[in-house]
XYZ file of N, CA, C and O in Angstrom:
692
model
N -6.635 -12.070 12.473
C -5.191 -11.364 12.750
C -4.991 -10.638 10.907
O -4.926 -11.491 9.953
N -4.929 -9.661 10.669
C -4.679 -9.045 9.537
C -3.328 -9.527 8.864
O -2.211 -9.713 9.778
N -3.262 -9.558 7.550
C -1.790 -9.799 7.108
C -0.854 -8.746 7.432
O -1.431 -7.679 7.314
N 0.454 -8.737 7.097
C 1.465 -8.215 7.273
C 2.039 -7.959 5.762
O 1.572 -8.666 5.098
N 2.849 -6.932 5.842
C 3.357 -6.514 4.442
C 4.291 -7.874 4.246
O 4.052 -8.238 3.209
N 4.909 -8.485 4.988
C 5.811 -9.518 4.937
C 4.894 -10.819 4.406
O 5.351 -11.577 3.638
N 3.581 -10.708 4.722
C 2.629 -11.763 4.434
C 2.389 -11.572 2.958
O 2.209 -12.398 2.168
N 1.917 -10.260 2.655
C 1.451 -9.850 1.614
C 2.837 -10.517 0.391
O 2.802 -10.959 -0.960
N 4.143 -9.973 0.861
C 5.278 -10.055 -0.187
C 5.627 -11.803 -0.584
O 6.021 -12.128 -1.447
N 5.451 -12.350 0.850
C 5.369 -14.024 0.430
C 4.501 -14.642 -0.369
O 5.035 -15.470 -0.934
N 3.273 -14.145 -0.430
C 2.309 -14.639 -1.098
C 2.832 -14.389 -2.834
O 2.776 -14.914 -3.309
N 3.039 -13.148 -2.742
C 3.246 -12.492 -4.478
C 4.448 -13.671 -4.371
O 4.761 -13.800 -6.140
N 5.757 -13.659 -3.750
C 7.010 -14.663 -4.300
C 6.332 -16.267 -4.565
O 6.788 -16.754 -5.237
N 5.583 -16.799 -3.786
C 4.802 -17.939 -4.030
C 4.270 -17.801 -5.512
O 4.431 -19.037 -6.147
N 3.805 -16.805 -5.740
C 2.845 -16.637 -6.801
C 3.666 -16.366 -8.121
O 3.323 -16.727 -9.195
N 4.963 -16.131 -8.021
C 6.167 -15.815 -9.005
C 6.072 -14.419 -9.124
O 6.548 -14.495 -10.581
N 5.124 -13.438 -8.694
C 4.930 -12.240 -8.861
C 5.866 -11.360 -8.850
O 6.360 -11.347 -7.707
N 6.368 -10.941 -9.835
C 7.764 -9.790 -9.865
C 7.012 -8.531 -8.944
O 6.112 -8.357 -9.609
N 7.933 -8.128 -7.793
C 7.027 -6.766 -7.355
C 8.415 -6.114 -6.850
O 9.727 -6.475 -6.014
N 8.450 -4.860 -6.657
C 9.305 -3.888 -6.310
C 8.517 -3.108 -5.067
O 7.408 -2.497 -5.629
N 8.854 -2.701 -4.098
C 8.362 -1.527 -3.092
C 9.400 -0.710 -2.891
O 10.554 -0.616 -2.989
N 8.960 0.574 -2.972
C 9.516 1.947 -2.304
C 8.944 2.664 -1.578
O 7.992 2.939 -1.638
N 10.100 2.567 -0.513
C 9.495 3.307 0.802
C 9.585 4.922 0.569
O 10.286 5.241 -0.324
N 8.638 5.582 1.044
C 8.297 6.682 1.547
C 7.898 7.328 2.481
O 7.239 6.653 3.215
N 7.530 8.636 2.376
C 6.681 8.988 3.767
C 4.993 8.687 3.666
O 4.917 8.657 2.528
N 4.529 8.930 4.789
C 3.405 8.377 4.845
C 2.203 9.429 3.930
O 2.551 10.634 4.050
N 1.138 9.002 3.015
C 0.749 9.705 2.245
C -0.802 9.607 2.076
O -1.405 8.217 2.254
N -1.753 10.343 2.759
C -3.210 10.476 3.052
C -4.120 10.214 1.523
O -5.226 9.876 1.646
N -3.621 10.960 0.621
C -4.537 11.228 -0.506
C -3.680 11.411 -1.799
O -2.737 11.540 -1.480
N -4.344 11.351 -3.130
C -3.790 11.295 -4.321
C -2.891 12.044 -4.563
O -1.850 12.527 -5.042
N -3.640 13.655 -4.163
C -2.553 15.126 -3.919
C -1.390 15.025 -3.255
O -0.520 15.581 -3.938
N -1.499 14.637 -2.082
C 0.048 14.693 -1.233
C 1.208 13.749 -2.068
O 2.305 13.595 -1.701
N 0.329 12.676 -2.858
C 1.750 11.696 -3.341
C 1.948 12.282 -5.057
O 2.801 11.418 -5.577
N 1.981 13.190 -5.196
C 2.422 13.658 -6.624
C 3.825 13.684 -6.820
O 4.276 13.188 -7.885
N 4.460 14.253 -5.587
C 6.206 13.756 -5.915
C 6.329 12.510 -6.407
O 7.390 12.024 -6.799
N 5.990 11.690 -5.295
C 5.939 10.094 -5.807
C 5.762 9.527 -6.540
O 6.695 8.700 -7.459
N 4.713 9.756 -7.492
C 4.359 9.407 -8.646
C 5.144 10.126 -9.718
O 5.775 8.962 -10.810
N 5.518 11.028 -9.565
C 6.633 11.398 -10.680
C 7.943 10.677 -10.540
O 8.546 10.561 -11.716
N 8.175 10.351 -9.552
C 9.519 9.267 -9.312
C 9.315 7.988 -9.739
O 10.117 6.984 -10.059
N 7.857 7.303 -9.853
C 7.643 6.223 -9.914
C 6.916 6.062 -11.294
O 5.933 6.626 -11.401
N 7.426 4.882 -12.206
C 6.447 4.529 -13.464
C 5.372 3.881 -13.160
O 5.587 3.514 -11.942
N 4.644 3.925 -14.272
C 3.519 3.355 -14.261
C 2.349 3.930 -13.767
O 2.062 5.022 -13.830
N 1.095 3.249 -13.632
C -0.193 3.530 -13.387
C -0.199 3.739 -11.941
O 0.010 2.767 -10.844
N -0.808 5.061 -11.070
C -0.927 5.395 -10.201
C -2.457 5.333 -9.506
O -2.985 5.921 -10.733
N -2.679 4.934 -8.391
C -4.197 4.545 -8.042
C -4.620 5.623 -7.228
O -4.313 5.778 -6.283
N -6.270 5.386 -7.045
C -6.867 5.851 -6.153
C -8.107 4.661 -5.774
O -8.365 3.893 -6.497
N -8.053 4.720 -4.653
C -8.758 3.376 -4.366
C -9.986 3.690 -3.034
O -9.522 4.200 -2.083
N -11.039 3.324 -3.565
C -12.005 4.024 -2.728
C -13.250 2.269 -2.169
O -13.178 1.393 -2.758
N -13.378 2.518 -0.751
C -13.702 1.751 0.114
C -15.131 2.362 0.108
O -15.661 2.987 0.823
N -16.234 1.503 -0.386
C -17.442 2.209 -0.431
C -18.610 0.739 0.179
O -18.259 -0.533 0.219
N -19.693 1.227 0.503
C -20.717 0.422 1.097
C -22.007 0.892 0.470
O -22.307 2.167 0.421
N -22.459 -0.070 0.039
C -24.275 0.848 -0.424
C -24.939 0.328 0.655
O -24.988 -0.336 1.598
N -26.295 0.897 0.145
C -27.677 0.831 1.227
C -27.554 -0.607 1.815
O -28.342 -0.739 3.029
N -27.558 -1.398 0.789
C -28.131 -2.994 1.412
C -26.850 -3.695 1.970
O -27.001 -4.772 2.137
N -25.775 -2.630 2.137
C -24.616 -3.524 2.945
C -23.574 -4.062 2.325
O -22.634 -4.468 2.738
N -23.786 -4.192 0.735
C -22.716 -4.526 0.136
C -21.319 -3.944 0.079
O -21.477 -2.600 0.207
N -20.329 -4.498 -0.017
C -18.906 -3.811 0.102
C -18.017 -3.959 -1.307
O -18.612 -4.652 -1.816
N -17.785 -2.810 -1.399
C -17.130 -2.656 -2.730
C -16.057 -1.594 -2.501
O -15.606 -1.236 -1.535
N -14.869 -2.534 -3.280
C -13.409 -1.640 -3.433
C -13.451 -0.806 -4.870
O -13.283 -2.101 -5.756
N -12.875 0.133 -5.592
C -12.767 0.542 -7.068
C -11.339 1.012 -6.660
O -10.814 1.884 -5.988
N -11.024 0.626 -8.009
C -9.480 0.637 -7.739
C -9.389 1.572 -9.524
O -9.677 0.918 -10.548
N -8.804 2.798 -9.493
C -8.778 3.502 -10.424
C -7.404 3.934 -10.221
O -6.841 4.300 -9.660
N -7.370 4.726 -11.651
C -5.993 5.655 -12.038
C -6.122 6.884 -10.987
O -7.199 7.481 -11.262
N -5.416 7.403 -10.464
C -5.263 8.666 -9.851
C -6.168 9.559 -9.715
O -6.781 10.471 -9.638
N -5.759 9.894 -11.540
C -6.884 11.071 -12.496
C -8.211 11.147 -12.712
O -8.713 11.610 -13.427
N -8.845 9.728 -12.467
C -9.866 9.211 -13.162
C -11.043 9.483 -12.406
O -10.972 10.040 -11.316
N -11.889 10.415 -12.831
C -13.161 10.882 -12.151
C -13.999 9.881 -12.175
O -14.436 8.871 -12.960
N -14.711 9.603 -11.262
C -15.610 8.697 -10.849
C -17.092 9.472 -10.174
O -17.048 9.667 -9.118
N -18.095 9.374 -10.866
C -19.364 9.572 -10.440
C -19.640 8.254 -9.433
O -20.467 7.494 -10.332
N -19.975 8.324 -8.031
C -20.368 7.327 -7.418
C -21.860 7.018 -7.619
O -22.119 5.899 -7.423
N -22.692 7.940 -8.010
C -24.121 7.785 -7.865
C -24.295 6.944 -9.329
O -25.037 5.874 -9.420
N -23.573 7.165 -10.500
C -23.798 6.563 -11.624
C -22.835 5.271 -11.667
O -23.484 4.159 -12.296
N -22.118 4.925 -10.789
C -21.437 3.780 -10.643
C -22.404 2.614 -9.774
O -22.241 1.914 -10.335
N -22.943 3.330 -8.407
C -23.886 2.649 -8.026
C -25.143 1.887 -9.100
O -25.139 0.801 -8.832
N -25.396 3.220 -9.507
C -26.885 2.460 -10.968
C -26.096 1.447 -11.891
O -26.741 0.388 -11.939
N -24.879 1.799 -12.280
C -24.400 0.803 -13.314
C -24.120 -0.622 -12.563
O -24.340 -1.600 -13.660
N -24.139 -0.813 -10.961
C -23.692 -2.194 -10.752
C -24.946 -2.769 -10.027
O -24.638 -3.671 -9.424
N -26.074 -1.952 -10.119
C -27.232 -2.337 -9.161
C -27.117 -2.623 -7.942
O -27.555 -2.801 -7.378
N -26.230 -1.406 -7.602
C -26.115 -1.275 -5.931
C -27.357 0.231 -5.611
O -27.528 0.905 -6.217
N -27.335 -0.114 -4.594
C -28.209 1.226 -4.033
C -27.125 2.080 -3.292
O -26.504 1.839 -2.307
N -27.081 3.376 -3.656
C -26.298 4.525 -2.914
C -25.010 4.191 -2.349
O -25.136 3.651 -1.266
N -24.051 4.672 -2.862
C -22.978 4.441 -2.167
C -22.569 5.599 -1.189
O -22.899 6.783 -1.446
N -22.084 5.199 -0.410
C -21.329 5.577 0.887
C -19.709 5.434 0.884
O -19.540 3.889 0.643
N -18.796 6.304 1.771
C -17.465 5.720 2.071
C -17.652 4.615 3.157
O -18.526 5.100 4.171
N -17.059 3.298 2.987
C -17.007 2.847 4.444
C -16.113 3.421 5.829
O -15.228 3.830 5.121
N -16.963 3.362 6.566
C -16.512 3.344 7.934
C -15.291 3.157 8.349
O -14.827 2.045 7.939
N -14.166 3.863 9.218
C -12.866 3.226 9.352
C -12.920 2.217 9.891
O -12.145 1.032 9.729
N -14.150 1.861 11.117
C -14.091 0.273 11.523
C -14.336 -0.687 10.719
O -14.049 -1.883 11.201
N -15.230 -0.470 10.171
C -15.653 -1.520 8.995
C -14.426 -1.487 8.036
O -14.243 -3.101 7.713
N -13.507 -0.967 7.499
C -12.272 -1.091 6.984
C -11.546 -1.791 7.349
O -10.979 -2.583 7.056
N -11.321 -1.301 8.515
C -10.398 -2.095 9.568
C -10.598 -3.773 9.767
O -9.782 -4.994 9.546
N -11.969 -4.162 10.031
C -12.864 -5.257 10.237
C -12.390 -6.066 8.861
O -12.138 -7.271 8.723
N -12.923 -5.412 7.902
C -13.073 -6.404 6.742
C -11.732 -6.646 5.866
O -11.227 -7.618 5.551
N -10.815 -5.284 5.630
C -9.414 -5.276 4.952
C -8.558 -4.961 5.748
O -7.340 -5.216 5.159
N -8.578 -4.791 7.045
C -7.145 -4.738 7.700
C -6.285 -3.677 7.399
O -5.358 -3.716 8.260
N -7.139 -2.805 7.114
C -6.101 -1.354 6.898
C -6.953 0.000 7.280
O -8.203 0.001 7.582
N -6.073 0.836 7.638
C -6.742 2.213 7.947
C -7.114 3.241 6.848
O -6.349 2.974 5.743
N -7.989 4.112 7.019
C -8.047 5.128 6.086
C -6.834 5.688 5.524
O -6.070 5.777 6.427
N -6.503 5.989 4.233
C -5.328 6.598 3.970
C -4.548 5.386 3.243
O -3.471 5.635 2.339
N -4.780 3.928 3.581
C -3.992 2.684 3.027
C -4.991 2.137 2.402
O -4.550 0.621 2.434
N -6.282 2.535 2.052
C -6.814 1.863 1.368
C -5.932 0.985 -0.008
O -5.630 1.902 -0.636
N -6.350 -0.338 -0.522
C -5.364 -0.690 -1.337
C -6.124 -2.120 -1.836
O -6.706 -3.144 -0.806
N -5.695 -2.193 -3.111
C -6.420 -3.870 -3.659
C -5.623 -4.870 -2.759
O -5.958 -6.046 -2.655
N -4.293 -4.519 -2.307
C -3.686 -5.812 -1.481
C -4.229 -6.175 -0.306
O -4.462 -6.988 0.064
N -5.190 -5.186 0.045
C -6.104 -5.250 1.234
C -7.263 -6.596 1.387
O -7.285 -7.292 1.899
N -7.140 -6.968 0.067
C -7.992 -8.220 -0.162
C -7.804 -9.245 0.280
O -8.012 -10.555 0.625
N -6.127 -9.314 0.737
C -5.762 -10.683 1.184
C -6.118 -11.025 2.624
O -6.257 -11.706 3.334
N -6.733 -9.826 3.340
C -7.634 -9.698 4.557
C -9.005 -10.224 4.630
O -9.680 -10.270 5.556
N -9.522 -10.099 3.059
C -11.179 -10.552 3.000
C -11.349 -12.002 2.539
O -11.971 -12.462 1.462
N -11.103 -12.763 3.558
C -10.953 -14.048 3.596
C -12.305 -14.709 3.324
O -12.871 -15.709 2.667
N -13.294 -13.717 3.656
C -14.852 -14.266 3.403
C -15.589 -13.407 2.109
O -16.727 -13.885 1.869
N -14.608 -13.003 1.785
C -14.961 -12.348 0.186
C -16.287 -11.407 0.087
O -17.354 -11.940 -0.767
N -16.256 -10.710 1.457
C -17.613 -9.957 1.534
C -16.982 -8.585 0.281
O -18.129 -7.890 -0.110
N -15.807 -8.189 0.107
C -15.963 -6.896 -0.730
C -16.115 -7.421 -2.553
O -15.382 -8.528 -2.773
N -16.818 -6.770 -3.134
C -16.613 -6.861 -4.491
C -15.705 -5.806 -5.016
O -15.951 -4.433 -4.883
N -15.098 -6.142 -5.919
C -13.988 -5.598 -6.608
C -14.445 -5.004 -7.931
O -14.773 -5.607 -8.560
N -14.177 -3.325 -8.540
C -14.628 -2.434 -9.367
C -12.743 -2.412 -10.050
O -12.086 -1.445 -9.280
N -12.257 -2.732 -11.168
C -10.907 -1.864 -11.744
C -11.112 -1.158 -12.743
O -12.048 -1.913 -13.684
N -10.827 -0.003 -12.785
C -11.003 0.977 -13.858
C -9.799 0.464 -15.283
O -8.587 -0.209 -14.984
N -10.626 -0.199 -16.335
C -9.761 -0.358 -17.249
C -8.302 0.373 -17.965
O -7.620 -0.276 -18.323
N -8.467 1.445 -17.469
C -7.558 2.279 -18.037
C -6.262 1.900 -16.993
O -5.081 2.127 -17.728
N -6.510 1.961 -15.461
C -5.371 1.522 -14.935
C -4.452 0.291 -15.424
O -3.395 0.233 -15.674
N -5.213 -0.702 -16.327
C -4.986 -2.210 -16.499
C -3.942 -1.698 -17.518
O -3.350 -2.825 -18.118
N -4.101 -0.567 -18.462
C -3.467 -0.457 -19.460
C -1.878 -0.069 -19.129
O -0.946 0.170 -19.942
N -1.764 0.088 -17.785
C -0.284 0.606 -17.540
C 0.627 -0.588 -17.141
O -0.142 -1.500 -16.522
N 1.703 -0.376 -16.926
C 2.829 -1.410 -16.501
C 4.079 -0.831 -15.852
O 4.875 -0.288 -17.029
N 4.334 -1.199 -14.718
C 3.767 -1.424 -14.018
C 2.055 -0.709 -13.297
O 1.963 0.234 -13.465
N 1.516 -1.324 -12.343
C 0.815 -0.755 -11.448
C 0.897 -0.667 -10.180
O 1.480 -1.298 -9.485
N 0.396 0.318 -9.603
C 1.184 0.761 -8.171
C 0.375 0.873 -6.876
O -0.765 1.621 -7.071
N 0.118 0.082 -6.083
C -0.586 0.237 -5.054
C 0.429 0.023 -3.565
O 1.421 -0.435 -3.321
N -0.312 0.798 -2.706
C 0.215 0.848 -1.148
C 0.141 -0.797 -0.726
O -0.775 -1.507 -1.157
N 1.752 -1.109 -0.198
C 1.483 -2.598 0.551
C 0.888 -2.399 1.843
O 1.575 -2.980 2.874
N -0.398 -2.468 2.095
C -0.915 -2.434 3.589
C -0.572 -1.267 4.486
O -1.614 -1.157 4.956
N 0.123 -0.404 3.718
C 0.513 0.941 4.664
C 0.691 1.755 3.894
O 1.177 1.708 2.679
N 0.271 3.186 3.930
C 0.408 4.324 3.140
C 1.855 4.956 3.282
O 2.318 6.120 2.567
N 3.002 4.239 3.848
C 4.642 4.430 3.637
C 5.230 3.876 2.683
O 6.404 3.899 2.675
N 4.153 3.264 1.726
C 5.356 2.719 0.337
C 4.645 2.509 -0.787
O 3.211 2.359 -0.446
N 5.129 2.120 -1.772
C 4.400 1.923 -2.788
C 4.918 0.587 -3.591
O 6.370 0.406 -3.627
N 4.379 -0.259 -3.992
C 4.478 -1.523 -4.485
C 4.150 -1.807 -5.794
O 2.909 -1.720 -6.114
N 5.026 -2.100 -6.774
C 4.926 -1.854 -8.511
C 4.795 -3.470 -8.726
O 5.561 -4.172 -8.019
N 3.487 -4.004 -9.494
C 3.886 -5.275 -10.320
C 2.820 -5.016 -11.699
O 2.592 -3.909 -12.003
N 3.182 -5.963 -12.440
C 2.498 -6.113 -13.274
C 1.040 -6.405 -13.511
O 0.603 -6.862 -12.394
N 0.325 -5.705 -14.551
C -0.997 -6.354 -14.454
C -1.561 -7.786 -14.223
O -2.198 -8.333 -13.617
N -0.222 -8.726 -14.909
C -0.671 -9.857 -14.646
C -0.348 -10.254 -13.467
O -0.778 -11.424 -12.901
N 0.509 -9.782 -12.834
C 0.916 -10.279 -11.527
C -0.447 -9.932 -10.420
O -0.657 -10.505 -9.664
N -1.088 -8.486 -10.893
C -2.230 -8.334 -10.105
C -3.133 -9.199 -9.990
O -3.895 -9.408 -9.348
N -3.282 -9.604 -11.441
C -4.467 -10.852 -11.678
C -4.228 -11.823 -10.986
O -5.062 -12.666 -10.429
N -2.752 -12.484 -11.069
C -2.953 -13.631 -9.987
C -2.892 -13.432 -8.657
O -3.271 -14.523 -7.933
N -2.469 -12.307 -8.137
C -2.765 -12.110 -6.956
C -4.300 -12.251 -6.413
O -4.820 -12.770 -5.706
N -5.276 -11.752 -7.234
C -6.662 -11.770 -7.201
C -7.164 -12.994 -7.463
O -8.261 -13.509 -6.599
N -6.517 -13.870 -8.298
C -7.475 -15.055 -8.298
C -6.794 -15.748 -7.058
O -7.803 -16.699 -6.778
N -5.786 -15.767 -6.205
C -5.252 -16.431 -5.372
C -6.355 -15.961 -4.463
O -6.496 -17.020 -3.147
N -6.996 -14.595 -3.937
C -7.377 -14.400 -2.856
C -9.051 -14.588 -2.932
O -9.676 -14.620 -2.266
N -9.218 -15.249 -4.321
C -10.835 -15.403 -4.717
C -11.507 -14.040 -5.059
O -12.561 -14.171 -4.885
N -10.679 -13.123 -5.906
C -11.352 -11.867 -6.013
C -11.558 -11.730 -7.763
O -10.421 -11.397 -8.053
N -12.555 -11.896 -7.849
C -12.857 -11.606 -9.782
C -13.390 -10.140 -9.697
O -14.503 -10.049 -9.441
N -12.230 -9.294 -10.131
C -12.905 -8.181 -10.678
C -13.945 -7.606 -11.636
O -13.751 -8.712 -12.833
N -14.479 -6.637 -11.504
C -15.485 -6.186 -12.512
C -14.428 -5.344 -13.401
O -13.908 -4.505 -12.562
N -14.772 -5.162 -14.134
C -14.060 -3.518 -14.835
C -15.056 -2.752 -15.382
O -15.997 -3.255 -16.108
N -14.441 -1.458 -14.891
C -15.227 -0.271 -15.711
C -14.328 0.497 -16.623
O -13.312 0.408 -16.404
N -15.278 1.186 -17.222
C -14.451 2.476 -18.380
C -15.046 3.409 -17.789
O -16.392 3.718 -17.940
N -14.339 4.501 -17.609
C -15.038 6.018 -17.022
C -14.515 7.009 -17.986
O -13.632 6.959 -18.783
N -15.733 7.611 -18.430
C -15.690 8.447 -19.082
C -14.860 9.770 -18.936
O -14.948 10.043 -17.507
N -14.964 11.244 -19.500
C -14.561 12.479 -18.791
C -15.002 12.717 -17.809
O -14.858 13.620 -16.918
N -16.623 12.195 -17.665
C -17.399 12.977 -16.816
C -17.539 12.111 -15.472
O -18.191 12.120 -14.764
N -16.807 11.005 -15.588
C -16.557 9.697 -14.401
C -17.841 9.137 -14.756
O -18.473 8.279 -13.757
N -18.826 8.918 -16.113
C -20.069 7.813 -15.956
C -19.188 6.867 -16.447
O -18.104 6.963 -17.132
N -19.549 5.557 -15.722
C -18.960 4.297 -15.797
C -19.736 3.439 -17.055
O -21.025 3.563 -17.161
N -19.124 2.724 -17.646
C -19.670 1.326 -18.447
C -18.832 0.187 -18.151
O -17.608 0.446 -17.883
N -19.653 -0.521 -17.299
C -19.492 -1.710 -16.893
C -19.131 -2.663 -17.755
O -20.250 -3.078 -18.423
N -17.942 -3.312 -18.008
C -18.119 -4.520 -18.772
C -18.239 -5.860 -18.088
O -18.148 -6.102 -17.202
N -19.531 -6.394 -19.104
C -19.859 -7.773 -19.007
C -20.799 -7.903 -17.425
O -20.981 -8.893 -17.279
N -21.206 -7.073 -17.438
C -22.503 -6.588 -16.315
C -24.080 -6.390 -16.963
O -24.101 -5.278 -17.798
């Protein structure tokens, strides 16, 4: 059974993480959300659910405008060629549908099958903004609040810095 938005908010509250949620029309792409982003401060994200050839699962959370060279990222992580994870796999592992991929879906990855990569540029913003398990709202929280959530769910992120061409440098890897 996948966590609900209320389950997510209860977890954040239990952790003492301040969060604010803004309801809006459903958005499925970064481009569709330009007007929403303009009305909300902070770092706005794109989230990529990826699968490598060995069956490894990855979630990449980056600033919406960050270019990401997926072939270079796979190589930097020691993964074999990335492809986008299938919708059924996304639902099974993260409990969300395409268009609603979010770091908060890691609440549903209780087997810790997903490796997380966070764009270091995203973490320079306060707040950071993600969908709360559905794409009809945006939840804002501090980077420290995000890290508290990740610690609670058992997901230790890898950090990447992407250059203007989307080439990554993985910290500590």
